[in-house]
GROMACS .gro file of C-alpha atoms in nm:
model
  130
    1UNK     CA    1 -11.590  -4.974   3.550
    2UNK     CA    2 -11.401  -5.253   3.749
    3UNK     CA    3 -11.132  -5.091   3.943
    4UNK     CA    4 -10.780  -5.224   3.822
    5UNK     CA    5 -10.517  -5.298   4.192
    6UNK     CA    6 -10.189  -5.215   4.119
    7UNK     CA    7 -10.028  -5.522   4.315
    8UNK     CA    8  -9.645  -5.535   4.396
    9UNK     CA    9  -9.574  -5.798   4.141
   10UNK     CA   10  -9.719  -5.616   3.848
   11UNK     CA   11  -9.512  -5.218   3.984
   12UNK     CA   12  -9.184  -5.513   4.037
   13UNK     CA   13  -9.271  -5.611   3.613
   14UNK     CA   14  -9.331  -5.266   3.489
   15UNK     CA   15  -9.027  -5.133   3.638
   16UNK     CA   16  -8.811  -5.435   3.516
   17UNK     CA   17  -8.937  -5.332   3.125
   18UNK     CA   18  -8.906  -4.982   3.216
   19UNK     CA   19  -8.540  -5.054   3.282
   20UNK     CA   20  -8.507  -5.310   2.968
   21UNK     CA   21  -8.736  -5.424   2.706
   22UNK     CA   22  -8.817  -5.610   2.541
   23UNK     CA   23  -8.789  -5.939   2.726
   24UNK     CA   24  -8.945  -6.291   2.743
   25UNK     CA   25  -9.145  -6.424   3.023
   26UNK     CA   26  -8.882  -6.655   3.146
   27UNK     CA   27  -8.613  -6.363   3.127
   28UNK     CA   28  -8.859  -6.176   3.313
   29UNK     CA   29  -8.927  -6.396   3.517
   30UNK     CA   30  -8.557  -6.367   3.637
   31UNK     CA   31  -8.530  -6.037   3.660
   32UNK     CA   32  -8.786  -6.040   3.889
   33UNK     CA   33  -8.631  -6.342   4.124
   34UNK     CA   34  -8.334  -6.123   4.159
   35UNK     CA   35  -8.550  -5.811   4.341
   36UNK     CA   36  -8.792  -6.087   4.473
   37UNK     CA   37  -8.661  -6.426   4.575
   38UNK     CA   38  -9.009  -6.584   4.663
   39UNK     CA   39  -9.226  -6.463   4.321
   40UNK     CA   40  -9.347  -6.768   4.189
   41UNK     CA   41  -9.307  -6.821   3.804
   42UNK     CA   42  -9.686  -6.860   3.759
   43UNK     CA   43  -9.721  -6.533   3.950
   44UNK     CA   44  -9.554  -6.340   3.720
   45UNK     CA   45  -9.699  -6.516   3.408
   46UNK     CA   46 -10.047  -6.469   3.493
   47UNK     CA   47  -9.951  -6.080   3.577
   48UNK     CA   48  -9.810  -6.073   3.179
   49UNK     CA   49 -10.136  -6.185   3.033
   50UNK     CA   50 -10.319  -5.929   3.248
   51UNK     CA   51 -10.143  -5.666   3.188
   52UNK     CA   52 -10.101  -5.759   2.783
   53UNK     CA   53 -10.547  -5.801   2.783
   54UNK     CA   54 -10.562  -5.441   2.964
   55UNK     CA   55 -10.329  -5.264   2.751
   56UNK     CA   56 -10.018  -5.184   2.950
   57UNK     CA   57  -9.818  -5.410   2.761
   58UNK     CA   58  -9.743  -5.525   2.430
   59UNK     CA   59  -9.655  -5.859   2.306
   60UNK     CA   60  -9.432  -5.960   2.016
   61UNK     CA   61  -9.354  -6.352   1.890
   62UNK     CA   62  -8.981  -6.473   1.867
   63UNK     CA   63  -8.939  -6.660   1.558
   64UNK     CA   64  -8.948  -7.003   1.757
   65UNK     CA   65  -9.354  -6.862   1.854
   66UNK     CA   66  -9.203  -6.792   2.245
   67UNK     CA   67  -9.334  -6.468   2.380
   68UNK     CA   68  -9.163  -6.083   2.470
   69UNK     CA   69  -9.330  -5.814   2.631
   70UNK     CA   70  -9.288  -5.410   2.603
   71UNK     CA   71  -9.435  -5.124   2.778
   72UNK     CA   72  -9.697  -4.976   2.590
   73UNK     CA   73  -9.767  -4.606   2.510
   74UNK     CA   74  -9.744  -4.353   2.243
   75UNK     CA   75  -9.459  -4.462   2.092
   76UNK     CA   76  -9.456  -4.777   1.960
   77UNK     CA   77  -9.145  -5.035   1.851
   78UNK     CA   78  -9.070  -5.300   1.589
   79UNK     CA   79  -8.768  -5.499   1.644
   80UNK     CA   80  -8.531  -5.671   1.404
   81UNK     CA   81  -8.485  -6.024   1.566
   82UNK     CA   82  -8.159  -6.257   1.582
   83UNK     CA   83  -8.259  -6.562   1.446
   84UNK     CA   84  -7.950  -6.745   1.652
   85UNK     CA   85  -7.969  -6.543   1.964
   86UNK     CA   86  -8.236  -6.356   1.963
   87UNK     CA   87  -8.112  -6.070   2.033
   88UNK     CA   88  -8.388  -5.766   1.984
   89UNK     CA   89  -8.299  -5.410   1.809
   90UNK     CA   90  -8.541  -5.153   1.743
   91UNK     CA   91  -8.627  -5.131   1.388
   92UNK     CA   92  -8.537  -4.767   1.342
   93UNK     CA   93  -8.891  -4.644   1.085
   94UNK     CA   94  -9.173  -4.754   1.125
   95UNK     CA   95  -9.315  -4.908   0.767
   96UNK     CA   96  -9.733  -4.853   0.878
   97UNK     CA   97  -9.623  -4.495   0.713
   98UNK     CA   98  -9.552  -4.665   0.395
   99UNK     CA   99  -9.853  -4.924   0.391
  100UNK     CA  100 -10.088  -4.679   0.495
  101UNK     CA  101  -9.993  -4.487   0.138
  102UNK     CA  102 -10.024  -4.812  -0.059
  103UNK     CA  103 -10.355  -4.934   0.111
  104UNK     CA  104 -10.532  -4.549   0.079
  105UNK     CA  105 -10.883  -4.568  -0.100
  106UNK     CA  106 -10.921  -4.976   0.042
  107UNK     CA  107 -11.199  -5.054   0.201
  108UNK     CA  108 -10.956  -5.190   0.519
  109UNK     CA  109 -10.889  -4.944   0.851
  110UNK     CA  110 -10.586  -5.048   1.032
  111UNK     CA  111 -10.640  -5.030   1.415
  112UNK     CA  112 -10.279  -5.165   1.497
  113UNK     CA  113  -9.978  -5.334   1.335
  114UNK     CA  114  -9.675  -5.555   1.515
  115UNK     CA  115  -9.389  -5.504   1.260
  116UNK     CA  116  -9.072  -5.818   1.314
  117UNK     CA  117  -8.820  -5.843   1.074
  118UNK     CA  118  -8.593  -6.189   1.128
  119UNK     CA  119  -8.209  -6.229   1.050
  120UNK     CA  120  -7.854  -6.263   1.208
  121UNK     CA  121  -7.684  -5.921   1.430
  122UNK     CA  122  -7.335  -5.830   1.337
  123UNK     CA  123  -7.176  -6.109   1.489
  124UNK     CA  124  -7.409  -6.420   1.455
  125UNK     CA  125  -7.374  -6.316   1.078
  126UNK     CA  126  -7.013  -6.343   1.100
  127UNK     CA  127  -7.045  -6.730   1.237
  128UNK     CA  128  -7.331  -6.760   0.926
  129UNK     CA  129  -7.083  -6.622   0.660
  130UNK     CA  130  -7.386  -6.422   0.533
   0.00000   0.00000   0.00000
């Protein structure tokens, strides 16, 4: 089994999601200039895919198909999404409860689900007179 390092850059990523997820690469990518001036971009990109491919992270998909990253774990999250700022909340239940019900007796096993719902928070809703 290849041995996994556990550099700087990727402790510097997991404790900036530890302290607020989710977040996109670029807003990561800040976070991270602020405790580390001379990270390059590409640095922590690269770290993101790594770390999404060996399981510590999670990826969801803005509407607009840009990128966010969560820890993973046991407990997992689905977010309602902003569609004007794109600001994240957890999505309180979990619907996989639900499906899994409907879909009994299929001939289908769900290994994993990623669960996005798309609108407007209080206040962009306000500007959309929804």
């Amino acid at each position: 089994m290849e041995k996994i390092r556990q550099t700087k850059q990727k402790q510097l990523i997991l404790n900036i999601l530890q302290a607020e997820a989710p977040l996109t690469a670029g807003q990561l990518y800040a976070r991270a200039l602020e405790q580390c001036p001379t990270i390059a971009k590409s640095t922590v990109y690269r770290n993101l895919e790594t770390m999404v491919q060996r399981g510590d992270l999670c990826r969801g998909f803005l509407e607009n198909g840009e990128s966010f990253f969560s820890l993973s774990g046991t407990e997992h999250h689905h977010y309602m999404i902003c569609r004007d700022c794109n600001r994240m909340q957890d999505l309180p239940v979990c619907p996989m409860e639900a499906l899994g019900k409907a879909t009994a007796g299929s001939d289908f096993v769900a290994t994993d689900h990623i669960v996005q719902v798309y609108g407007y928070c209080g206040a962009c809703a306000k500007k959309h007179t929804i």
